[in-house]
Amino acid sequence: LFVSVDPSLRGLIRAGGSGYINGLPAGSPMVSGSVAKVLESKVAGFAEGDIVQGYLPWQEVQSLPGAKGLRKVDPSFAPVSTAVGILGMPGLSAYFGLIEVGQPKAGETLVVSAAGGAVGSVVGQIGKILGLRVVGIAGSDEKVALLTEKYSFDAVVN
């Protein structure tokens, strides 16, 4: 149903990978965080029609040997696309990277590189919620406008 297309995927198509992710063999399908619908299941706890999220190959139909690495997505909680967005890797990276690693204090200034990207835009919004002055670095006038007008960054450098 949905695949996450993230900059980190570049490592998958490089010979030898990129240091934190192994490269894929030539001819292999790309893989990433994905949301899929179960068409048929022989695995306990997963039934036809369930929506699942996992690190899956980019294929219209796939057969998996089990449910390892899959988690059910509750479509009544939020749109299922959020499982590869704000409630998936980009949102979790932003939250834990800022809160757990950065440990910012209200009143501090937060500078966000790639502020117009999936992770950076969320980092900036969390920063504003925490009472930080948020300065973004973006690569286009359109992103500057989005970050200042919609996401309330205090300043953005193009």
PDB file of C-alpha atoms in Angstrom:
ATOM      1  CA  LEU A   1       0.000   0.000   0.000  1.00  0.00           C
ATOM      2  CA  PHE A   2       2.839   2.390   0.953  1.00  0.00           C
ATOM      3  CA  VAL A   3       6.636   2.361   0.856  1.00  0.00           C
ATOM      4  CA  SER A   4       8.990   4.745   2.596  1.00  0.00           C
ATOM      5  CA  VAL A   5      11.472   6.375   0.230  1.00  0.00           C
ATOM      6  CA  ASP A   6      14.238   7.688   2.470  1.00  0.00           C
ATOM      7  CA  PRO A   7      17.718   9.111   1.736  1.00  0.00           C
ATOM      8  CA  SER A   8      19.220   6.202   3.694  1.00  0.00           C
ATOM      9  CA  LEU A   9      18.185   3.882   0.862  1.00  0.00           C
ATOM     10  CA  ARG A  10      21.135   5.174  -1.179  1.00  0.00           C
ATOM     11  CA  GLY A  11      23.290   2.780   0.823  1.00  0.00           C
ATOM     12  CA  LEU A  12      21.303  -0.166  -0.519  1.00  0.00           C
ATOM     13  CA  ILE A  13      22.263   0.580  -4.112  1.00  0.00           C
ATOM     14  CA  ARG A  14      25.951   1.244  -3.422  1.00  0.00           C
ATOM     15  CA  ALA A  15      28.361  -1.643  -3.867  1.00  0.00           C
ATOM     16  CA  GLY A  16      29.255  -2.726  -0.344  1.00  0.00           C
ATOM     17  CA  GLY A  17      26.595  -0.576   1.297  1.00  0.00           C
ATOM     18  CA  SER A  18      27.243   2.603   3.241  1.00  0.00           C
ATOM     19  CA  GLY A  19      28.690   1.676   6.616  1.00  0.00           C
ATOM     20  CA  TYR A  20      25.379   1.347   8.452  1.00  0.00           C
ATOM     21  CA  ILE A  21      23.374  -0.558   5.858  1.00  0.00           C
ATOM     22  CA  ASN A  22      24.477  -3.421   3.613  1.00  0.00           C
ATOM     23  CA  GLY A  23      24.133  -3.075  -0.138  1.00  0.00           C
ATOM     24  CA  LEU A  24      21.641  -5.225  -2.030  1.00  0.00           C
ATOM     25  CA  PRO A  25      22.792  -7.830  -4.544  1.00  0.00           C
ATOM     26  CA  ALA A  26      22.328  -6.713  -8.167  1.00  0.00           C
ATOM     27  CA  GLY A  27      18.825  -7.514  -9.404  1.00  0.00           C
ATOM     28  CA  SER A  28      17.268  -7.618  -5.927  1.00  0.00           C
ATOM     29  CA  PRO A  29      14.131  -5.572  -5.253  1.00  0.00           C
ATOM     30  CA  MET A  30      14.591  -2.433  -3.189  1.00  0.00           C
ATOM     31  CA  VAL A  31      13.494  -2.838   0.439  1.00  0.00           C
ATOM     32  CA  SER A  32      12.302  -0.281   2.966  1.00  0.00           C
ATOM     33  CA  GLY A  33       9.695   0.401   5.576  1.00  0.00           C
ATOM     34  CA  SER A  34       6.396  -0.543   3.976  1.00  0.00           C
ATOM     35  CA  VAL A  35       2.710  -0.876   4.739  1.00  0.00           C
ATOM     36  CA  ALA A  36       0.944  -3.859   3.198  1.00  0.00           C
ATOM     37  CA  LYS A  37      -2.369  -5.685   3.301  1.00  0.00           C
ATOM     38  CA  VAL A  38      -2.453  -9.377   4.162  1.00  0.00           C
ATOM     39  CA  LEU A  39      -4.069 -11.262   1.272  1.00  0.00           C
ATOM     40  CA  GLU A  40      -3.743 -14.719   2.819  1.00  0.00           C
ATOM     41  CA  SER A  41      -2.142 -15.983   6.023  1.00  0.00           C
ATOM     42  CA  LYS A  42      -1.136 -19.241   7.653  1.00  0.00           C
ATOM     43  CA  VAL A  43       0.499 -17.403  10.562  1.00  0.00           C
ATOM     44  CA  ALA A  44      -1.337 -17.234  13.884  1.00  0.00           C
ATOM     45  CA  GLY A  45      -2.381 -13.687  14.735  1.00  0.00           C
ATOM     46  CA  PHE A  46      -2.430 -12.468  11.123  1.00  0.00           C
ATOM     47  CA  ALA A  47      -5.563 -12.737   9.000  1.00  0.00           C
ATOM     48  CA  GLU A  48      -6.683 -11.792   5.525  1.00  0.00           C
ATOM     49  CA  GLY A  49      -7.332  -8.058   5.408  1.00  0.00           C
ATOM     50  CA  ASP A  50      -4.942  -7.129   8.247  1.00  0.00           C
ATOM     51  CA  ILE A  51      -2.738  -4.116   7.586  1.00  0.00           C
ATOM     52  CA  VAL A  52       0.912  -4.668   8.530  1.00  0.00           C
ATOM     53  CA  GLN A  53       4.102  -2.639   8.610  1.00  0.00           C
ATOM     54  CA  GLY A  54       7.629  -3.963   8.204  1.00  0.00           C
ATOM     55  CA  TYR A  55      10.872  -3.778   6.259  1.00  0.00           C
ATOM     56  CA  LEU A  56       9.650  -5.340   3.013  1.00  0.00           C
ATOM     57  CA  PRO A  57      10.708  -5.698  -0.629  1.00  0.00           C
ATOM     58  CA  TRP A  58       9.086  -3.328  -3.118  1.00  0.00           C
ATOM     59  CA  GLN A  59       6.742  -5.816  -4.784  1.00  0.00           C
ATOM     60  CA  GLU A  60       3.033  -5.812  -5.479  1.00  0.00           C
ATOM     61  CA  VAL A  61       2.611  -9.300  -4.003  1.00  0.00           C
ATOM     62  CA  GLN A  62       5.021 -11.171  -1.781  1.00  0.00           C
ATOM     63  CA  SER A  63       5.183 -14.384   0.152  1.00  0.00           C
ATOM     64  CA  LEU A  64       6.848 -14.245   3.551  1.00  0.00           C
ATOM     65  CA  PRO A  65       7.946 -17.306   5.545  1.00  0.00           C
ATOM     66  CA  GLY A  66       6.496 -15.917   8.783  1.00  0.00           C
ATOM     67  CA  ALA A  67       5.593 -12.724  10.590  1.00  0.00           C
ATOM     68  CA  LYS A  68       9.042 -11.870  11.982  1.00  0.00           C
ATOM     69  CA  GLY A  69       9.544  -8.117  11.772  1.00  0.00           C
ATOM     70  CA  LEU A  70       5.899  -7.372  10.982  1.00  0.00           C
ATOM     71  CA  ARG A  71       3.548  -5.451  13.218  1.00  0.00           C
ATOM     72  CA  LYS A  72      -0.142  -4.865  12.763  1.00  0.00           C
ATOM     73  CA  VAL A  73      -1.294  -1.352  11.970  1.00  0.00           C
ATOM     74  CA  ASP A  74      -4.617  -0.215  13.419  1.00  0.00           C
ATOM     75  CA  PRO A  75      -6.386   1.819  10.710  1.00  0.00           C
ATOM     76  CA  SER A  76      -8.795   3.247  13.293  1.00  0.00           C
ATOM     77  CA  PHE A  77      -5.889   4.923  15.154  1.00  0.00           C
ATOM     78  CA  ALA A  78      -4.477   6.970  12.268  1.00  0.00           C
ATOM     79  CA  PRO A  79      -4.244   6.755   8.480  1.00  0.00           C
ATOM     80  CA  VAL A  80      -2.161   3.679   7.631  1.00  0.00           C
ATOM     81  CA  SER A  81       0.297   5.821   5.649  1.00  0.00           C
ATOM     82  CA  THR A  82       1.497   7.309   8.952  1.00  0.00           C
ATOM     83  CA  ALA A  83       3.160   3.949   9.736  1.00  0.00           C
ATOM     84  CA  VAL A  84       5.929   4.932   7.289  1.00  0.00           C
ATOM     85  CA  GLY A  85       5.789   8.628   8.197  1.00  0.00           C
ATOM     86  CA  ILE A  86       5.156  10.405  11.469  1.00  0.00           C
ATOM     87  CA  LEU A  87       4.450   7.117  13.318  1.00  0.00           C
ATOM     88  CA  GLY A  88       7.246   5.274  11.502  1.00  0.00           C
ATOM     89  CA  MET A  89      10.991   5.709  11.020  1.00  0.00           C
ATOM     90  CA  PRO A  90      10.963   9.466  10.261  1.00  0.00           C
ATOM     91  CA  GLY A  91       8.818  10.376  13.259  1.00  0.00           C
ATOM     92  CA  LEU A  92      10.565   8.001  15.651  1.00  0.00           C
ATOM     93  CA  SER A  93      14.010   9.166  14.485  1.00  0.00           C
ATOM     94  CA  ALA A  94      12.997  12.775  15.041  1.00  0.00           C
ATOM     95  CA  TYR A  95      11.490  12.157  18.462  1.00  0.00           C
ATOM     96  CA  PHE A  96      14.153   9.922  19.976  1.00  0.00           C
ATOM     97  CA  GLY A  97      17.032  11.725  18.301  1.00  0.00           C
ATOM     98  CA  LEU A  98      15.953  15.065  19.719  1.00  0.00           C
ATOM     99  CA  ILE A  99      14.491  14.034  23.073  1.00  0.00           C
ATOM    100  CA  GLU A 100      16.755  11.142  24.096  1.00  0.00           C
ATOM    101  CA  VAL A 101      20.018  12.106  22.394  1.00  0.00           C
ATOM    102  CA  GLY A 102      19.796  15.896  22.154  1.00  0.00           C
ATOM    103  CA  GLN A 103      18.037  16.463  25.496  1.00  0.00           C
ATOM    104  CA  PRO A 104      17.224  20.112  24.708  1.00  0.00           C
ATOM    105  CA  LYS A 105      16.102  22.637  27.314  1.00  0.00           C
ATOM    106  CA  ALA A 106      13.405  25.286  26.774  1.00  0.00           C
ATOM    107  CA  GLY A 107      14.900  28.558  25.576  1.00  0.00           C
ATOM    108  CA  GLU A 108      17.826  26.941  23.737  1.00  0.00           C
ATOM    109  CA  THR A 109      18.370  27.348  19.993  1.00  0.00           C
ATOM    110  CA  LEU A 110      17.997  24.248  17.839  1.00  0.00           C
ATOM    111  CA  VAL A 111      19.600  24.225  14.375  1.00  0.00           C
ATOM    112  CA  VAL A 112      18.093  21.601  12.061  1.00  0.00           C
ATOM    113  CA  SER A 113      19.923  20.584   8.888  1.00  0.00           C
ATOM    114  CA  ALA A 114      17.772  19.110   6.100  1.00  0.00           C
ATOM    115  CA  ALA A 115      14.893  20.852   7.852  1.00  0.00           C
ATOM    116  CA  GLY A 116      12.574  20.370   4.881  1.00  0.00           C
ATOM    117  CA  GLY A 117      12.933  16.590   4.967  1.00  0.00           C
ATOM    118  CA  ALA A 118      10.766  13.994   6.678  1.00  0.00           C
ATOM    119  CA  VAL A 119      12.874  13.833   9.851  1.00  0.00           C
ATOM    120  CA  GLY A 120      14.062  17.447   9.991  1.00  0.00           C
ATOM    121  CA  SER A 121      10.607  18.967   9.655  1.00  0.00           C
ATOM    122  CA  VAL A 122       9.367  16.863  12.587  1.00  0.00           C
ATOM    123  CA  VAL A 123      12.456  17.681  14.689  1.00  0.00           C
ATOM    124  CA  GLY A 124      11.709  21.372  14.209  1.00  0.00           C
ATOM    125  CA  GLN A 125       8.065  21.014  15.176  1.00  0.00           C
ATOM    126  CA  ILE A 126       8.947  19.040  18.303  1.00  0.00           C
ATOM    127  CA  GLY A 127      11.506  21.729  19.112  1.00  0.00           C
ATOM    128  CA  LYS A 128       8.839  24.413  18.930  1.00  0.00           C
ATOM    129  CA  ILE A 129       6.554  22.376  21.230  1.00  0.00           C
ATOM    130  CA  LEU A 130       9.453  22.157  23.716  1.00  0.00           C
ATOM    131  CA  GLY A 131       9.927  25.940  23.700  1.00  0.00           C
ATOM    132  CA  LEU A 132      13.101  26.051  21.621  1.00  0.00           C
ATOM    133  CA  ARG A 133      14.136  28.690  19.104  1.00  0.00           C
ATOM    134  CA  VAL A 134      14.247  26.659  15.882  1.00  0.00           C
ATOM    135  CA  VAL A 135      16.499  27.578  12.946  1.00  0.00           C
ATOM    136  CA  GLY A 136      16.304  25.369   9.871  1.00  0.00           C
ATOM    137  CA  ILE A 137      18.633  24.814   6.935  1.00  0.00           C
ATOM    138  CA  ALA A 138      16.786  24.100   3.690  1.00  0.00           C
ATOM    139  CA  GLY A 139      17.584  23.881   0.004  1.00  0.00           C
ATOM    140  CA  SER A 140      14.894  25.913  -1.713  1.00  0.00           C
ATOM    141  CA  ASP A 141      12.713  28.975  -1.320  1.00  0.00           C
ATOM    142  CA  GLU A 142       9.663  26.686  -1.309  1.00  0.00           C
ATOM    143  CA  LYS A 143      11.004  24.787   1.699  1.00  0.00           C
ATOM    144  CA  VAL A 144      11.853  28.039   3.486  1.00  0.00           C
ATOM    145  CA  ALA A 145       8.256  29.191   3.038  1.00  0.00           C
ATOM    146  CA  LEU A 146       6.845  25.843   4.196  1.00  0.00           C
ATOM    147  CA  LEU A 147       9.031  25.727   7.293  1.00  0.00           C
ATOM    148  CA  THR A 148       8.369  29.299   8.388  1.00  0.00           C
ATOM    149  CA  GLU A 149       4.721  29.628   7.386  1.00  0.00           C
ATOM    150  CA  LYS A 150       3.305  26.159   8.097  1.00  0.00           C
ATOM    151  CA  TYR A 151       5.709  24.630  10.628  1.00  0.00           C
ATOM    152  CA  SER A 152       6.507  27.844  12.569  1.00  0.00           C
ATOM    153  CA  PHE A 153      10.315  27.652  12.404  1.00  0.00           C
ATOM    154  CA  ASP A 154      11.756  30.897  13.775  1.00  0.00           C
ATOM    155  CA  ALA A 155      14.200  31.263  10.890  1.00  0.00           C
ATOM    156  CA  VAL A 156      15.359  29.231   7.909  1.00  0.00           C
ATOM    157  CA  VAL A 157      18.556  29.580   5.883  1.00  0.00           C
ATOM    158  CA  ASN A 158      18.433  28.566   2.225  1.00  0.00           C
TER     159      ASN A 158
END
